[in-house]
CSV table of C-alpha atoms and ligand atoms in Angstrom, one decimal:
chain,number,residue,atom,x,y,z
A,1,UNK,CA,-83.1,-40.6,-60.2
A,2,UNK,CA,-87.0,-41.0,-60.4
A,3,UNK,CA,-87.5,-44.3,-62.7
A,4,UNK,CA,-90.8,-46.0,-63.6
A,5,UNK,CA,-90.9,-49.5,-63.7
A,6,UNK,CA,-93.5,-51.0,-66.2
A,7,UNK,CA,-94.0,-55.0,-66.6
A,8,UNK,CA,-97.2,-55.0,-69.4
A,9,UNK,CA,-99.6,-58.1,-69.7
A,10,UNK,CA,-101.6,-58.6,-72.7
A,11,UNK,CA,-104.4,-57.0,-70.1
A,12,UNK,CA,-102.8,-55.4,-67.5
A,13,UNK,CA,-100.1,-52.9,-66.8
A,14,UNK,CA,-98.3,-53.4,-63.4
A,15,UNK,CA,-96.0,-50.2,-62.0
A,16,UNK,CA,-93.6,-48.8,-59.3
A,17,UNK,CA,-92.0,-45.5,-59.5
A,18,UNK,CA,-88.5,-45.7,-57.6
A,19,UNK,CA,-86.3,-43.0,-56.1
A,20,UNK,CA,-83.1,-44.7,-57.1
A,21,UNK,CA,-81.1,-42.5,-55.5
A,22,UNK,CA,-82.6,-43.0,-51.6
A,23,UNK,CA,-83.8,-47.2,-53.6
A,24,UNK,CA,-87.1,-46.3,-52.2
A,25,UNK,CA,-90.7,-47.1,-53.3
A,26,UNK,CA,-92.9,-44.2,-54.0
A,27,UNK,CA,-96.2,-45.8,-55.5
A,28,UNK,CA,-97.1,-48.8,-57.2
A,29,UNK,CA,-100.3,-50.2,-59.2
A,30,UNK,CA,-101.9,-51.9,-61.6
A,31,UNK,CA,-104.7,-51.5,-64.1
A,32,UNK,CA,-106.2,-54.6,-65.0
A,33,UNK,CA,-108.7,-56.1,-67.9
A,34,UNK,CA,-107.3,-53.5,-70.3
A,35,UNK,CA,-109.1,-54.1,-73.6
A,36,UNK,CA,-110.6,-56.7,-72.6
A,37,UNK,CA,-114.5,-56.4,-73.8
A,38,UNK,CA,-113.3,-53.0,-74.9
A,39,UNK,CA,-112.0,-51.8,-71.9
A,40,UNK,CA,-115.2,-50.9,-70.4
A,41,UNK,CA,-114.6,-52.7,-67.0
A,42,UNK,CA,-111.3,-51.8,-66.3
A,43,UNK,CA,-109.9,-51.3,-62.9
A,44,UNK,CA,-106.8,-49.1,-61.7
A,45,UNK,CA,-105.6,-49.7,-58.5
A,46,UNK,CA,-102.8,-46.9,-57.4
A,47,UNK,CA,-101.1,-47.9,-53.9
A,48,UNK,CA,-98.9,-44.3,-52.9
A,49,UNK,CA,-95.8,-45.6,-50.5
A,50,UNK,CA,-97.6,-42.9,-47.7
A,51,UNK,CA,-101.0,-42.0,-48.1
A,52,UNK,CA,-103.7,-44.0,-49.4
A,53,UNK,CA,-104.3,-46.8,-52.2
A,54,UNK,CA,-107.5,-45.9,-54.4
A,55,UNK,CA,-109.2,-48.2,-56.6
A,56,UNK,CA,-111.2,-46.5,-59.8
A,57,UNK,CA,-113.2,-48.5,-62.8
A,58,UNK,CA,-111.6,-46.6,-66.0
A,59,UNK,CA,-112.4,-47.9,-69.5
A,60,UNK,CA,-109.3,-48.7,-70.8
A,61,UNK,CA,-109.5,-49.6,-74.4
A,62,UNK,CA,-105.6,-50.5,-74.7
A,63,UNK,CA,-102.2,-49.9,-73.3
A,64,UNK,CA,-101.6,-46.4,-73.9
A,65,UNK,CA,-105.4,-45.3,-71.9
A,66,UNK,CA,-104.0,-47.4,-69.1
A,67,UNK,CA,-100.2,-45.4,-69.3
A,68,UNK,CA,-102.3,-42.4,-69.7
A,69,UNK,CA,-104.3,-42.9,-66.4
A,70,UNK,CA,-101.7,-44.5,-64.4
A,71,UNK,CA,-99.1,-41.2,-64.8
A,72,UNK,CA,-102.8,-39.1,-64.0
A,73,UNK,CA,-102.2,-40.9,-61.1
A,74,UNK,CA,-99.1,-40.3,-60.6
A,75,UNK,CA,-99.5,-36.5,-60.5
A,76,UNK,CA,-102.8,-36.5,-59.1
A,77,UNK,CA,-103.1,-33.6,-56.5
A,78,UNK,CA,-104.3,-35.8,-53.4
A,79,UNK,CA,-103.4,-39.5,-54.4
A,80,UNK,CA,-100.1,-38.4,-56.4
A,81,UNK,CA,-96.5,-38.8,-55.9
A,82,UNK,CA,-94.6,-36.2,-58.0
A,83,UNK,CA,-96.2,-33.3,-59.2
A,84,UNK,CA,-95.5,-33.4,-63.3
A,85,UNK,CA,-94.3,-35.7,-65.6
A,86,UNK,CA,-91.4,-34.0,-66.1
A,87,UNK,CA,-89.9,-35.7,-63.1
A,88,UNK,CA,-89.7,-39.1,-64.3
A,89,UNK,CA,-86.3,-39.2,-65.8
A,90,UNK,CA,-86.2,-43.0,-67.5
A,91,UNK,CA,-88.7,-45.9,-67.3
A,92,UNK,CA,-87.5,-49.3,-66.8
A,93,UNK,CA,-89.5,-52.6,-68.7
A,94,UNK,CA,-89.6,-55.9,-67.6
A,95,UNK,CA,-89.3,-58.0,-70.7
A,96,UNK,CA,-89.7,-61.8,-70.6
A,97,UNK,CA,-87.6,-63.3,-73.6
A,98,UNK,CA,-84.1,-61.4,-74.5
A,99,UNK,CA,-83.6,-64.7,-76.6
A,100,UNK,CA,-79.5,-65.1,-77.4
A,101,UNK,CA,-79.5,-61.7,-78.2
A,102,UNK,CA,-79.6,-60.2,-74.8
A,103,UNK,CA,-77.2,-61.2,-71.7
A,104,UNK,CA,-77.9,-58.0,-70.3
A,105,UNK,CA,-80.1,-54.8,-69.6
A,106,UNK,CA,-80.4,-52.8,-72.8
A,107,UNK,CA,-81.0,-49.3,-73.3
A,108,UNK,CA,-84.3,-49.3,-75.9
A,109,UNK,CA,-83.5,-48.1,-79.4
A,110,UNK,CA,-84.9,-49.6,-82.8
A,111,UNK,CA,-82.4,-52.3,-82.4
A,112,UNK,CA,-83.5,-53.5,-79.1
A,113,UNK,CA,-86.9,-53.6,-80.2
A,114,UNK,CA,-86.4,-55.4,-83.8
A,115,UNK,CA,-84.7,-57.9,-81.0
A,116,UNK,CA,-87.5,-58.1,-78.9
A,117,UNK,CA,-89.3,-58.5,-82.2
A,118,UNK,CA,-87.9,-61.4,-83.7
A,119,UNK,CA,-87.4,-63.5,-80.4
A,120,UNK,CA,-91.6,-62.9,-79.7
A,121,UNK,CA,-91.6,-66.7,-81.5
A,122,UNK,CA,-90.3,-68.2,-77.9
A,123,UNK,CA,-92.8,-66.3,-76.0
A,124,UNK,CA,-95.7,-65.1,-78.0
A,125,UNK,CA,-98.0,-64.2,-75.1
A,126,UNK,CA,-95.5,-62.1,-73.3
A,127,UNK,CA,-93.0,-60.7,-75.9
A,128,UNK,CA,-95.8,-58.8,-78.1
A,129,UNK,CA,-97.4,-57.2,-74.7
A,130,UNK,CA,-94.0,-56.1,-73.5
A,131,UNK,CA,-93.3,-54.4,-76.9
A,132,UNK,CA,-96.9,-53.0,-76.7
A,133,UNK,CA,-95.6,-51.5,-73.1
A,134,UNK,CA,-92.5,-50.2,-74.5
A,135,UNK,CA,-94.5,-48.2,-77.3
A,136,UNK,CA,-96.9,-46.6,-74.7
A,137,UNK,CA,-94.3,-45.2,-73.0
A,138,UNK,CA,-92.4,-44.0,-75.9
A,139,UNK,CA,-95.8,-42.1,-76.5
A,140,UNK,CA,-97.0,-40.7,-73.4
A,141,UNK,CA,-93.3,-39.7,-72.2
A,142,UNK,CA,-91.4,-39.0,-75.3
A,143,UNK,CA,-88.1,-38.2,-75.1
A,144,UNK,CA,-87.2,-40.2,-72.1
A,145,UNK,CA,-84.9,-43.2,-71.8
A,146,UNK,CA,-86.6,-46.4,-71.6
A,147,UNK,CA,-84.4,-49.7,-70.7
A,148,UNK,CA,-85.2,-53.2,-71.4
A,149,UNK,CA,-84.7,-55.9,-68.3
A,150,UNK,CA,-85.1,-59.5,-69.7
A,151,UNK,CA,-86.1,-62.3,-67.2
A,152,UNK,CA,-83.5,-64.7,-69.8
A,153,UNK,CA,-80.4,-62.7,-69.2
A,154,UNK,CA,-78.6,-63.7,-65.9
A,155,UNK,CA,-79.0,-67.1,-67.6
A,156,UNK,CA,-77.3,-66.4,-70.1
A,157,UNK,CA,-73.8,-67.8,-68.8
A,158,UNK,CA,-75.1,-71.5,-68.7
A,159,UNK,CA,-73.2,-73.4,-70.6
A,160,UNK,CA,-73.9,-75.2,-74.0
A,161,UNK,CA,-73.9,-78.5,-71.6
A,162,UNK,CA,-76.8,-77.5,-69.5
A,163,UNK,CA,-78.5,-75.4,-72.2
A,164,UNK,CA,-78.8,-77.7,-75.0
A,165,UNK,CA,-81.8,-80.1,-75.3
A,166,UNK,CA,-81.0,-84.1,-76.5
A,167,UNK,CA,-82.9,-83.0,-79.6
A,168,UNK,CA,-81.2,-83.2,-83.4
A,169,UNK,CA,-79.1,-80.0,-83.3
A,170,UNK,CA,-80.9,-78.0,-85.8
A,171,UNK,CA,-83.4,-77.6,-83.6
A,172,UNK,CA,-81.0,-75.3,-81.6
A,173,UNK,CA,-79.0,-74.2,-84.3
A,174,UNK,CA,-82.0,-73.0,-86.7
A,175,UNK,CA,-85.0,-72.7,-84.6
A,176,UNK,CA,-83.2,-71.9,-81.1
A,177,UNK,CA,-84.8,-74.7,-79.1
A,178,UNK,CA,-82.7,-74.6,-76.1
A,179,UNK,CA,-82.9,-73.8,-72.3
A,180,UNK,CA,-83.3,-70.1,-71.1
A,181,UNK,CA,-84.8,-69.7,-68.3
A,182,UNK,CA,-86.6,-67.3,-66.8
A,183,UNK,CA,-87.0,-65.4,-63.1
A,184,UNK,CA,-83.6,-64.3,-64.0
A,185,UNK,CA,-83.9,-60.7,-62.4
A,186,UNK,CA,-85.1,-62.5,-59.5
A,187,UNK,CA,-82.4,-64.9,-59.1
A,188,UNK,CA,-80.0,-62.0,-59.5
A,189,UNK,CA,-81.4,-60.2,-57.2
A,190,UNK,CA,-81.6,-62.3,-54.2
A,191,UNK,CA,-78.1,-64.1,-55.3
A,192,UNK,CA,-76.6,-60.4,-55.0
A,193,UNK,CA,-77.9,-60.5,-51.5
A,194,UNK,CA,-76.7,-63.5,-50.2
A,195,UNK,CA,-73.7,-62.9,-51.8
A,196,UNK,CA,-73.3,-59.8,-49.8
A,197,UNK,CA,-74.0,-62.2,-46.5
A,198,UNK,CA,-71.6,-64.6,-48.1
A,199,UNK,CA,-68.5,-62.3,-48.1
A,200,UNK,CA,-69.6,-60.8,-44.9
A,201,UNK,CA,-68.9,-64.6,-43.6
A,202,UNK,CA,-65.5,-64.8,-45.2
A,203,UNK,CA,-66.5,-66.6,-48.3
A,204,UNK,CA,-64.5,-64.9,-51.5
A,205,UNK,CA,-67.3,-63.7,-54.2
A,206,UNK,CA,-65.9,-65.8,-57.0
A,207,UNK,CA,-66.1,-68.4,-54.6
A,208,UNK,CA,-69.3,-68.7,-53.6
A,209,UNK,CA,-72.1,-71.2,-54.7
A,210,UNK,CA,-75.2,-70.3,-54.0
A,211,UNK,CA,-78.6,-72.1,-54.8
A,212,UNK,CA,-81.6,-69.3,-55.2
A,213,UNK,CA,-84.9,-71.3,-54.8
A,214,UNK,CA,-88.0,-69.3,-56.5
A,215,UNK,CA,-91.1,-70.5,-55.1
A,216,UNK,CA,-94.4,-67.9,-56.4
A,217,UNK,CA,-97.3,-69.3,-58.8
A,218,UNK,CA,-94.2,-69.9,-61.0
A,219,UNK,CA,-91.5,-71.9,-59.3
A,220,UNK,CA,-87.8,-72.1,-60.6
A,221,UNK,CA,-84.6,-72.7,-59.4
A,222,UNK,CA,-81.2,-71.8,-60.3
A,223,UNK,CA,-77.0,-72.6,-59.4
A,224,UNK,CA,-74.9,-69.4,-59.3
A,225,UNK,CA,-71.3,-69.6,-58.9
A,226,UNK,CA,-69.3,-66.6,-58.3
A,227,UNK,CA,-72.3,-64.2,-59.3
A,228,UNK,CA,-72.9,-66.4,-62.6
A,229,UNK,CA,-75.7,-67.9,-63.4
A,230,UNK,CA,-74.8,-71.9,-64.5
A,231,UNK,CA,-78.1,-73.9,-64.5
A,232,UNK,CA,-82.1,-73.1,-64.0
A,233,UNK,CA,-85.0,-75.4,-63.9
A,234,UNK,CA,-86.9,-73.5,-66.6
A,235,UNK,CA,-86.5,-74.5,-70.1
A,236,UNK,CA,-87.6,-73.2,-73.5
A,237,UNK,CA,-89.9,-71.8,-72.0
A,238,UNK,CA,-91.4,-71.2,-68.2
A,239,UNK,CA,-93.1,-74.8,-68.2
A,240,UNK,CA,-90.2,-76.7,-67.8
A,241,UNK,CA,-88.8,-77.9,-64.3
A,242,UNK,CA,-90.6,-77.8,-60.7
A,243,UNK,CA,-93.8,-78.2,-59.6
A,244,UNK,CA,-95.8,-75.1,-59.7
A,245,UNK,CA,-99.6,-73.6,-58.7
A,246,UNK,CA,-100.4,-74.5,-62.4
A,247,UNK,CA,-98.2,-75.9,-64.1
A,248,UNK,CA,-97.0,-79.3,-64.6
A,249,UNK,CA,-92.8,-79.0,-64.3
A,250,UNK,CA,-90.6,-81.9,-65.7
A,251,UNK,CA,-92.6,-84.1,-67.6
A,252,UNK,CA,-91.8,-87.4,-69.8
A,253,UNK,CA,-92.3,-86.1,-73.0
A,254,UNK,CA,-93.6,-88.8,-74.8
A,255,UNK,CA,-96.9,-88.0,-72.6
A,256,UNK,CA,-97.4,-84.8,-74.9
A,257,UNK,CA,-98.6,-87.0,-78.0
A,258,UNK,CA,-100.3,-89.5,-75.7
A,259,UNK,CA,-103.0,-86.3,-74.6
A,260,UNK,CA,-103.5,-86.5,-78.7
A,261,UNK,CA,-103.8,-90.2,-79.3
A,262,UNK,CA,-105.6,-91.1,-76.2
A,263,UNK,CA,-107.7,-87.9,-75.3
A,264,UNK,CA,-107.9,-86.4,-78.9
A,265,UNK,CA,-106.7,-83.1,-77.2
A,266,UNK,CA,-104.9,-80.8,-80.0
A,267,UNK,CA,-101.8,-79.0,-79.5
A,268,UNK,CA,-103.4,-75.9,-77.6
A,269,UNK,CA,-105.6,-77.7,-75.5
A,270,UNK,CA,-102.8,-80.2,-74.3
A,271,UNK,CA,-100.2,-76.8,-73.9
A,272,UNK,CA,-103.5,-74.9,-72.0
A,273,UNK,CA,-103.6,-77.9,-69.8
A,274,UNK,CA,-100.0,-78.5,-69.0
A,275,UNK,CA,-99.7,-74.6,-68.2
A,276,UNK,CA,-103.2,-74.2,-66.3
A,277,UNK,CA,-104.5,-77.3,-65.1
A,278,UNK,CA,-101.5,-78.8,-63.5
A,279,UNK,CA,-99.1,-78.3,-61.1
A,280,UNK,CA,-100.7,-78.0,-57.1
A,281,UNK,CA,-103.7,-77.8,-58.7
A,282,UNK,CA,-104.1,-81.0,-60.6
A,283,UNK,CA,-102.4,-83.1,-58.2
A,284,UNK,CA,-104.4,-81.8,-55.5
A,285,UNK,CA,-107.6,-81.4,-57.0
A,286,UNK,CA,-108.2,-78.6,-54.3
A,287,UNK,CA,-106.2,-74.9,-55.7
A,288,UNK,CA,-102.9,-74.1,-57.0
A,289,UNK,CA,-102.7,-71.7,-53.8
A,290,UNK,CA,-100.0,-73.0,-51.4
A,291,UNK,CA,-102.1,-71.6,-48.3
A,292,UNK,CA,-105.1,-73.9,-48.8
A,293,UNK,CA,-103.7,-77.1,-49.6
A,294,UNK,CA,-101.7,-76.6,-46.3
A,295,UNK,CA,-105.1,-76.4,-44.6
A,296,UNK,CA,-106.7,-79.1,-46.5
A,297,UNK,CA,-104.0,-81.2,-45.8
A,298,UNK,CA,-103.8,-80.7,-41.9
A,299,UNK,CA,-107.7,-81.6,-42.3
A,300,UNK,CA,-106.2,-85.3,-43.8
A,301,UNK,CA,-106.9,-84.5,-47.6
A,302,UNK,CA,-104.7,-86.8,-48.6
A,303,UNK,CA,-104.2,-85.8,-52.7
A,304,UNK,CA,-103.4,-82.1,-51.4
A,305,UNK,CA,-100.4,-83.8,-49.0
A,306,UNK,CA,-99.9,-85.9,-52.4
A,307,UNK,CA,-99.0,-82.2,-54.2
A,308,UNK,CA,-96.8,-80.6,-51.3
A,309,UNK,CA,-95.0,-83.9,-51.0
A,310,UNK,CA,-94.0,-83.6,-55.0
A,311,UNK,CA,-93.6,-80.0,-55.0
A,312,UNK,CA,-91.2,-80.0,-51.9
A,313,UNK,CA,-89.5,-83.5,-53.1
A,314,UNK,CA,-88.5,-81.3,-56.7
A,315,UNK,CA,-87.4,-79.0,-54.8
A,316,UNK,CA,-85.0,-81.4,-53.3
A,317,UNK,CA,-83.9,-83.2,-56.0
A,318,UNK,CA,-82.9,-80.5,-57.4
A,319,UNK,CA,-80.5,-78.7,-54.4
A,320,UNK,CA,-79.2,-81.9,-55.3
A,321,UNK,CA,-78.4,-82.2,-58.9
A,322,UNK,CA,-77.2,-78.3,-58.1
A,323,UNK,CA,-75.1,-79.0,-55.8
A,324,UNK,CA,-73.3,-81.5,-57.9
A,325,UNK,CA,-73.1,-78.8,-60.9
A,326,UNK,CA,-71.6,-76.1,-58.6
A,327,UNK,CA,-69.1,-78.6,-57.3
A,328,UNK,CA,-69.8,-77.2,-53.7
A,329,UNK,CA,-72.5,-75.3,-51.6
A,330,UNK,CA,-72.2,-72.1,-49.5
A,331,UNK,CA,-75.9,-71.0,-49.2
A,332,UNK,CA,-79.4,-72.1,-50.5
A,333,UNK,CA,-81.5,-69.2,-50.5
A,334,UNK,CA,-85.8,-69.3,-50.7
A,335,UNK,CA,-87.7,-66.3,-51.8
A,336,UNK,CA,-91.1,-65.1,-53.5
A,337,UNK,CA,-94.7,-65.7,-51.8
A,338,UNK,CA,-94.0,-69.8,-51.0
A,339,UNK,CA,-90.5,-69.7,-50.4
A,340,UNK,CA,-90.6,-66.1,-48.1
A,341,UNK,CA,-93.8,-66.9,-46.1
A,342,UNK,CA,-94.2,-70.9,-45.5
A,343,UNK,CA,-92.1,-72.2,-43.1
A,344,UNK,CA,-93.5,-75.8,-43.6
A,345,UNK,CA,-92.1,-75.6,-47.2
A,346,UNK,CA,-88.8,-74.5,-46.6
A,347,UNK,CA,-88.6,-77.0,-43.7
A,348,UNK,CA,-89.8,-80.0,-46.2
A,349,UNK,CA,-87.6,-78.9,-49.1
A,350,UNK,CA,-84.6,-79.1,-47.2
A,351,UNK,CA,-85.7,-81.9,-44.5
A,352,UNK,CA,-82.7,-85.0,-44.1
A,353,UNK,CA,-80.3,-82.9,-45.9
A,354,UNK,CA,-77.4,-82.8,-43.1
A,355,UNK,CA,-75.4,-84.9,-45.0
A,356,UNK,CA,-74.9,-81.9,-47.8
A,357,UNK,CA,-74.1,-79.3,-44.7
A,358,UNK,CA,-77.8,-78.0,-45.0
A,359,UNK,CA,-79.8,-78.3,-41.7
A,360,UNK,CA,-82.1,-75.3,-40.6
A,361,UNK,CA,-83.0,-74.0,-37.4
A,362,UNK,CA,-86.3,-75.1,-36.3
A,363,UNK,CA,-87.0,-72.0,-34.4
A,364,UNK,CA,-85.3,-69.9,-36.7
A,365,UNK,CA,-87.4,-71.3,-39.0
A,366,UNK,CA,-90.6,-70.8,-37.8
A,367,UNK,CA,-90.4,-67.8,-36.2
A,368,UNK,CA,-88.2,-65.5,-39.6
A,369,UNK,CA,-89.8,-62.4,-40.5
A,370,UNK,CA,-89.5,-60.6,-43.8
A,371,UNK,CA,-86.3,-58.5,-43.8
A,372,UNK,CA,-84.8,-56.8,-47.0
A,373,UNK,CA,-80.8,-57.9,-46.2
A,374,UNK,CA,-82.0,-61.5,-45.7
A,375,UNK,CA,-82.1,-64.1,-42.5
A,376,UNK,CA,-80.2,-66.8,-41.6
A,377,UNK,CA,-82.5,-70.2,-40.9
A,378,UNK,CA,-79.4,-72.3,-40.8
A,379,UNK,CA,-77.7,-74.1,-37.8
A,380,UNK,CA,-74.6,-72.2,-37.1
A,381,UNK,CA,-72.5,-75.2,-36.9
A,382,UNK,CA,-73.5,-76.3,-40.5
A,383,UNK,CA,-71.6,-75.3,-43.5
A,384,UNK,CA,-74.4,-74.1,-45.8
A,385,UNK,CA,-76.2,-71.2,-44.7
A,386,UNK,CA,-79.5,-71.0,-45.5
A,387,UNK,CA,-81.7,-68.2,-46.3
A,388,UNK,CA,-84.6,-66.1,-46.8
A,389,UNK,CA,-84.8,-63.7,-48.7
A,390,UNK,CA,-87.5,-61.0,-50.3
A,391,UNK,CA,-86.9,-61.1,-53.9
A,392,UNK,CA,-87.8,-57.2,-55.4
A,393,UNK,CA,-87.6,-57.7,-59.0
A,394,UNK,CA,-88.6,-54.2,-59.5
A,395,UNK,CA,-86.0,-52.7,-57.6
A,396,UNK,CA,-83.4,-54.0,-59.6
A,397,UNK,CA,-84.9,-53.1,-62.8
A,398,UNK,CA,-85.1,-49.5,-61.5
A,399,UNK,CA,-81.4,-49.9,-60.4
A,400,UNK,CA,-80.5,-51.4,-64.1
A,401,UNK,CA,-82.4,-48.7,-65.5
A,402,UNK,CA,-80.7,-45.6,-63.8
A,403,UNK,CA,-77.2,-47.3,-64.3
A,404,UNK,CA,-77.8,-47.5,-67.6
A,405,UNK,CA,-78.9,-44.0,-68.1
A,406,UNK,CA,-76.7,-42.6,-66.0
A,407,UNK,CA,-73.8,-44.1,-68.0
A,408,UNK,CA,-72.7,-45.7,-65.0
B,1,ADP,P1,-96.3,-64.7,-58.2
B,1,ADP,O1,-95.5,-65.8,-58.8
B,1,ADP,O2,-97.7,-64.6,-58.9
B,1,ADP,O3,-95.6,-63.4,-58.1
B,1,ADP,P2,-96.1,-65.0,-55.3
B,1,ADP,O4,-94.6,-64.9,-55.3
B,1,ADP,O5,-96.9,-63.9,-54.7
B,1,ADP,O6,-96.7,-65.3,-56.8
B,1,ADP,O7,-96.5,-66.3,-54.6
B,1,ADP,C1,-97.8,-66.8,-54.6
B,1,ADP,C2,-97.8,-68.1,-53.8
B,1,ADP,O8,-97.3,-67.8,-52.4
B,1,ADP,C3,-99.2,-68.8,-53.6
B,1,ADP,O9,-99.1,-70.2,-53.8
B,1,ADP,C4,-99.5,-68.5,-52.1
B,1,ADP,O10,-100.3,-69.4,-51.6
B,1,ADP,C5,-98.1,-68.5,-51.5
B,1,ADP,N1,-98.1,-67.9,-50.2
B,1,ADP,C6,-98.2,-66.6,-49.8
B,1,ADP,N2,-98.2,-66.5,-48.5
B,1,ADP,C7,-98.1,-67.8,-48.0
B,1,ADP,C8,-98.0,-68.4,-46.7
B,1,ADP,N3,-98.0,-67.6,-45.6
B,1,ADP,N4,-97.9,-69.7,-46.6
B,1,ADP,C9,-97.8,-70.5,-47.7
B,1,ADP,N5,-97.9,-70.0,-48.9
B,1,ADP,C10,-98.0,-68.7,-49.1
């Protein structure tokens, strides 16, 4: 099945267009500054799986332009992929918040959106663009299927223990403060493959307990026992947890009203500054990009050592507390641009762990290249294997989205 994959940002539309059947890539993109000043500098970049990528400056004045020009791309005669419209049989969307309402993929009708809808409260700046998405697609491809992929709904199965804040219970009850988490396709995805590895090694699936360790610009972790999700870093919302390019993580709370009282910051400043002016980047003072505070702290910066010592240490802390909540440990798995690419990291994150079963291969370590079904850094001798793995959150939304049109 030919499935579109759509993941809309207030400004930008991100794509891949999948052959389900063969799981492979055909093109991918993204138009980018739609709206923004009207549209007028907008920029579509269209990468085709063979062939050349081409870059064009399109005004975009909102969502449905860019669909419009991205599927121009997609049949273009000499940069194109499929040769009419008429090929694409469903398009998959990545939605951020399902909220309680969604512990799985949906199949988009005018209940899924009123869903969508009412839980925008918990994540006004991604919930509205998604729905915007949704509608652009309904418009410039009617008639076909569209799905919904939430980044909540693996998480779903946590239990009320590790979902529920110390906060008066109304606050869950009535307003739905609680723990969600997010990343979920991208836990799911990599837990499926390890789980694969896992019962290749003998370990029964219902068995296994597998940590998946996110580490992009956003960082999260989660504990999966026997393909379930049962606790993730990320909270409420996608602040909440590790240490990440911008963003602060776990935080004593009681600092929130202290930016008001002692800095006069208001609510949105203080939330604009926990979200973008913390994490690598405020420790280190340097960049939230991984990359260069490795090189500035080789060159002795010592607050950009300061930031991959916290960041890493998290990390830790949490394999940890994981550990204890999945009553065991069969793999720990690291995945997205941190966690696939620095071998420093990895090594750090799990560094005088032995004790638990984890100890990596050095070698291994430093010398793993990317490969879809996963490698194994771990010592053979120890009892947790561990992992890397390329997280392709795409893929499985393509997969969701011809299962669930298919009727599978
Ligand atoms: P996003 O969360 O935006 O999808 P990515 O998963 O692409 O982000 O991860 C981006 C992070 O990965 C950045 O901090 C970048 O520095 C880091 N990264 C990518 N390659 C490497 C590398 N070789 N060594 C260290 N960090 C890397």
């Amino acid at each position: 099945m030919i499935v579109l994959v759509v993941n809309c940002g207030s400004s930008s539309v991100k794509y891949e267009l999948f052959d389900t059947t063969t799981e492979k890539s055909l093109a991918s993109g993204a138009a980018d500054r739609v709206g923004v000043n009207g549209g007028t500098q907008a920029i579509l970049q269209h990468r085709p799986a063979s062939g050349t990528a081409f870059e064009t400056q399109r005004s975009m004045k909102d969502h449905e332009t860019a669909m419009e020009l991205i599927l121009e791309a997609l049949c273009h005669p000499e940069h194109g992929v499929i040769s009419s419209l008429n090929e694409i049989q469903a398009v998959g969307h990545r939605v951020v918040h399902g909220g309680e309402k969604f512990a799985a993929s949906m199949l988009i009708d005018e209940y899924v959106i009123a869903g969508v809808e009412e839980v925008a409260e918990l994540a006004p700046l991604h919930n509205p663009a998604n729905l915007v998405g949704i509608r652009a697609c309904m418009h410039a491809l009617p008639g076909v299927s569209q799905v919904a992929v939430f980044d909540t709904a693996f998480h779903q199965t946590i239990e009320r223990r590790a979902y529920l804040y110390g906060l008066p219970y109304e606050m869950y009850e009535k307003h739905g403060m609680r723990r969600y988490g997010f990343h979920g396709t991208s836990h799911r995805y990599v837990s499926l493959v390890a789980g694969r590895l896992l019962t290749e090694a003998g370990v029964p699936a219902d068995e296994q307990c597998i940590i998946t360790v996110h580490l992009g610009n956003g960082c999260s972790m989660s504990a999966v026992k026997g393909g379930k999700s049962v606790d993730t870093t990320m909270g409420l919302t996608p602040l909440e947890g590790l240490l990440m390019g911008t963003r602060c993580g776990d935080l004593d709370p009681a600092i929130v009203p202290m930016l008001h009282d002692k800095f006069g910051m208001t609510p949105a400043e203080a939330d604009a500054m926990l979200n973008k002016e913390c994490g690598l980047l405020g420790v280190s003072g340097v960049s939230s990009d991984m990359r260069d505070l490795l090189v500035a702290a080789e060159e002795g910066n010592e607050r950009a050592a300061a930031a991959i010592e916290l960041f890493c240490y998290r990390v830790k802390k949490y394999i940890g507390a994981y550990s204890a909540a999945l009553g065991g440990l069969h793999a720990v798995v690291f995945t997205a641009g941190i966690g696939e690419n620095s071998s420093p990291i990895r090594a750090k994150c799990v560094e005088n762990m032995a004790y638990l079963g984890i100890n990596i291969d050095e070698d291994s370590n430093n010398t793993v290249t990317s490969q879809p079904d996963g490698v194994d850094i771990s010592r053979p001798e120890t009892s947790v294997r561990v992992y890397v793995i390329p997280t392709d959150e795409e893929l499985l939304i393509a997969r969701d989205t011809a299962s669930l049109v298919s009727g599978d």
